[in-house]
Amino acid sequence: RTGVMKLDDLKHIFKASNIGPMDSRGYIVNLLNKFEVALTWDSRTLLIPSLLPSEEDILMAQMYPGQFHPMVKVKVPLRSRGWAVRNKKLRFHQSLFCLGNQF
């Protein structure tokens, strides 16, 4: 519903099919990624772009509460510690760049 899905929920989607054991989960996830139906966010989470709320949906829900679909807050977990450290380094370098342009 919100565009964020746990990988463990794939077993519920394919439980009625004869795909086989969830050992094929990696293959299914690769296909979803390849065709950009769902994108792997981390080892436990898929993002489904077509189900993420658009900016317009969010703005309309804020402007007219109760008239549109209820406001859905999508919380995406931080990818990993390594990603956070790289992101901090990137922000640090960007701030140095901005300071250099101010003079």
PDB file of C-alpha atoms in Angstrom:
ATOM      1  CA  ARG A   1       0.000   0.000   0.000  1.00  0.00           C
ATOM      2  CA  THR A   2       2.755   2.495   0.806  1.00  0.00           C
ATOM      3  CA  GLY A   3       5.338   1.297  -1.690  1.00  0.00           C
ATOM      4  CA  VAL A   4       7.553  -0.334   0.936  1.00  0.00           C
ATOM      5  CA  MET A   5       7.527  -4.124   1.233  1.00  0.00           C
ATOM      6  CA  LYS A   6       9.480  -6.578   3.332  1.00  0.00           C
ATOM      7  CA  LEU A   7      11.189  -9.369   1.416  1.00  0.00           C
ATOM      8  CA  ASP A   8       9.666 -11.901   3.809  1.00  0.00           C
ATOM      9  CA  ASP A   9       6.237 -10.943   2.457  1.00  0.00           C
ATOM     10  CA  LEU A  10       7.091 -12.438  -0.948  1.00  0.00           C
ATOM     11  CA  LYS A  11       6.140 -15.864   0.422  1.00  0.00           C
ATOM     12  CA  HIS A  12       2.555 -14.616   0.889  1.00  0.00           C
ATOM     13  CA  ILE A  13       2.365 -13.376  -2.691  1.00  0.00           C
ATOM     14  CA  PHE A  14       3.572 -16.625  -4.244  1.00  0.00           C
ATOM     15  CA  LYS A  15       2.049 -19.116  -1.773  1.00  0.00           C
ATOM     16  CA  ALA A  16      -0.675 -20.224  -4.214  1.00  0.00           C
ATOM     17  CA  SER A  17       1.724 -20.693  -7.136  1.00  0.00           C
ATOM     18  CA  ASN A  18       3.893 -23.690  -7.915  1.00  0.00           C
ATOM     19  CA  ILE A  19       7.097 -21.671  -8.170  1.00  0.00           C
ATOM     20  CA  GLY A  20       8.822 -23.899  -5.640  1.00  0.00           C
ATOM     21  CA  PRO A  21      10.570 -23.171  -2.380  1.00  0.00           C
ATOM     22  CA  MET A  22      11.574 -19.685  -1.399  1.00  0.00           C
ATOM     23  CA  ASP A  23      15.098 -20.577  -2.546  1.00  0.00           C
ATOM     24  CA  SER A  24      13.963 -18.995  -5.784  1.00  0.00           C
ATOM     25  CA  ARG A  25      13.353 -15.724  -3.904  1.00  0.00           C
ATOM     26  CA  GLY A  26      16.697 -14.365  -5.131  1.00  0.00           C
ATOM     27  CA  TYR A  27      15.705 -15.059  -8.724  1.00  0.00           C
ATOM     28  CA  ILE A  28      12.333 -13.351  -8.246  1.00  0.00           C
ATOM     29  CA  VAL A  29      13.949 -10.320  -6.604  1.00  0.00           C
ATOM     30  CA  ASN A  30      16.457 -10.068  -9.463  1.00  0.00           C
ATOM     31  CA  LEU A  31      13.606 -10.064 -11.991  1.00  0.00           C
ATOM     32  CA  LEU A  32      11.710  -7.410 -10.021  1.00  0.00           C
ATOM     33  CA  ASN A  33      14.869  -5.283  -9.947  1.00  0.00           C
ATOM     34  CA  LYS A  34      15.702  -5.838 -13.607  1.00  0.00           C
ATOM     35  CA  PHE A  35      12.328  -4.585 -14.796  1.00  0.00           C
ATOM     36  CA  GLU A  36      12.174  -1.923 -12.049  1.00  0.00           C
ATOM     37  CA  VAL A  37       8.928  -3.307 -10.666  1.00  0.00           C
ATOM     38  CA  ALA A  38      10.503  -3.327  -7.212  1.00  0.00           C
ATOM     39  CA  LEU A  39      13.925  -2.072  -6.196  1.00  0.00           C
ATOM     40  CA  THR A  40      16.011  -3.595  -3.436  1.00  0.00           C
ATOM     41  CA  TRP A  41      16.587  -1.024  -0.709  1.00  0.00           C
ATOM     42  CA  ASP A  42      18.451  -3.185   1.773  1.00  0.00           C
ATOM     43  CA  SER A  43      18.666  -6.887   2.575  1.00  0.00           C
ATOM     44  CA  ARG A  44      15.099  -6.884   3.964  1.00  0.00           C
ATOM     45  CA  THR A  45      13.187  -4.206   2.061  1.00  0.00           C
ATOM     46  CA  LEU A  46      11.837  -3.603  -1.443  1.00  0.00           C
ATOM     47  CA  LEU A  47      10.622  -0.263  -2.758  1.00  0.00           C
ATOM     48  CA  ILE A  48       7.764  -0.457  -5.239  1.00  0.00           C
ATOM     49  CA  PRO A  49       7.917   2.838  -7.174  1.00  0.00           C
ATOM     50  CA  SER A  50       4.427   2.576  -8.650  1.00  0.00           C
ATOM     51  CA  LEU A  51       2.930   2.380  -5.137  1.00  0.00           C
ATOM     52  CA  LEU A  52       4.903   5.212  -3.537  1.00  0.00           C
ATOM     53  CA  PRO A  53       2.777   8.320  -2.967  1.00  0.00           C
ATOM     54  CA  SER A  54       3.450  11.122  -5.439  1.00  0.00           C
ATOM     55  CA  GLU A  55       4.311  14.646  -4.332  1.00  0.00           C
ATOM     56  CA  GLU A  56       0.889  15.730  -5.557  1.00  0.00           C
ATOM     57  CA  ASP A  57      -0.816  13.088  -3.382  1.00  0.00           C
ATOM     58  CA  ILE A  58       1.088  14.277  -0.340  1.00  0.00           C
ATOM     59  CA  LEU A  59       0.344  17.961  -1.002  1.00  0.00           C
ATOM     60  CA  MET A  60      -3.359  17.335  -1.632  1.00  0.00           C
ATOM     61  CA  ALA A  61      -3.673  15.280   1.554  1.00  0.00           C
ATOM     62  CA  GLN A  62      -2.017  18.102   3.515  1.00  0.00           C
ATOM     63  CA  MET A  63      -4.114  20.862   1.937  1.00  0.00           C
ATOM     64  CA  TYR A  64      -7.466  19.053   2.148  1.00  0.00           C
ATOM     65  CA  PRO A  65      -7.367  16.639   5.083  1.00  0.00           C
ATOM     66  CA  GLY A  66     -10.215  14.151   5.058  1.00  0.00           C
ATOM     67  CA  GLN A  67     -11.178  14.729   1.418  1.00  0.00           C
ATOM     68  CA  PHE A  68      -8.423  12.624  -0.106  1.00  0.00           C
ATOM     69  CA  HIS A  69      -6.809   9.387   0.920  1.00  0.00           C
ATOM     70  CA  PRO A  70      -5.465   9.582   4.433  1.00  0.00           C
ATOM     71  CA  MET A  71      -1.941  10.893   4.660  1.00  0.00           C
ATOM     72  CA  VAL A  72       0.527   8.054   4.412  1.00  0.00           C
ATOM     73  CA  LYS A  73       3.991   8.574   5.778  1.00  0.00           C
ATOM     74  CA  VAL A  74       6.529   6.353   4.098  1.00  0.00           C
ATOM     75  CA  LYS A  75       9.482   5.675   6.348  1.00  0.00           C
ATOM     76  CA  VAL A  76      12.455   4.137   4.619  1.00  0.00           C
ATOM     77  CA  PRO A  77      15.054   2.676   6.980  1.00  0.00           C
ATOM     78  CA  LEU A  78      18.643   3.851   6.760  1.00  0.00           C
ATOM     79  CA  ARG A  79      20.490   1.575   4.359  1.00  0.00           C
ATOM     80  CA  SER A  80      23.488   0.581   6.451  1.00  0.00           C
ATOM     81  CA  ARG A  81      26.167   1.942   8.700  1.00  0.00           C
ATOM     82  CA  GLY A  82      28.604   2.133   5.809  1.00  0.00           C
ATOM     83  CA  TRP A  83      26.122   4.130   3.771  1.00  0.00           C
ATOM     84  CA  ALA A  84      25.579   6.567   6.637  1.00  0.00           C
ATOM     85  CA  VAL A  85      29.317   7.093   7.051  1.00  0.00           C
ATOM     86  CA  ARG A  86      29.781   7.688   3.309  1.00  0.00           C
ATOM     87  CA  ASN A  87      26.847  10.100   3.356  1.00  0.00           C
ATOM     88  CA  LYS A  88      28.369  12.089   6.251  1.00  0.00           C
ATOM     89  CA  LYS A  89      31.674  12.325   4.401  1.00  0.00           C
ATOM     90  CA  LEU A  90      29.851  13.520   1.300  1.00  0.00           C
ATOM     91  CA  ARG A  91      27.974  16.208   3.253  1.00  0.00           C
ATOM     92  CA  PHE A  92      31.219  17.313   4.879  1.00  0.00           C
ATOM     93  CA  HIS A  93      32.900  17.734   1.488  1.00  0.00           C
ATOM     94  CA  GLN A  94      29.850  19.546   0.118  1.00  0.00           C
ATOM     95  CA  SER A  95      29.912  22.002   3.020  1.00  0.00           C
ATOM     96  CA  LEU A  96      33.581  22.719   2.330  1.00  0.00           C
ATOM     97  CA  PHE A  97      32.714  23.327  -1.302  1.00  0.00           C
ATOM     98  CA  CYS A  98      29.929  25.729  -0.322  1.00  0.00           C
ATOM     99  CA  LEU A  99      32.222  27.601   2.059  1.00  0.00           C
ATOM    100  CA  GLY A 100      34.787  27.967  -0.702  1.00  0.00           C
ATOM    101  CA  ASN A 101      32.179  29.548  -2.987  1.00  0.00           C
ATOM    102  CA  GLN A 102      31.037  32.069  -0.384  1.00  0.00           C
ATOM    103  CA  PHE A 103      34.275  34.074  -0.487  1.00  0.00           C
TER     104      PHE A 103
END
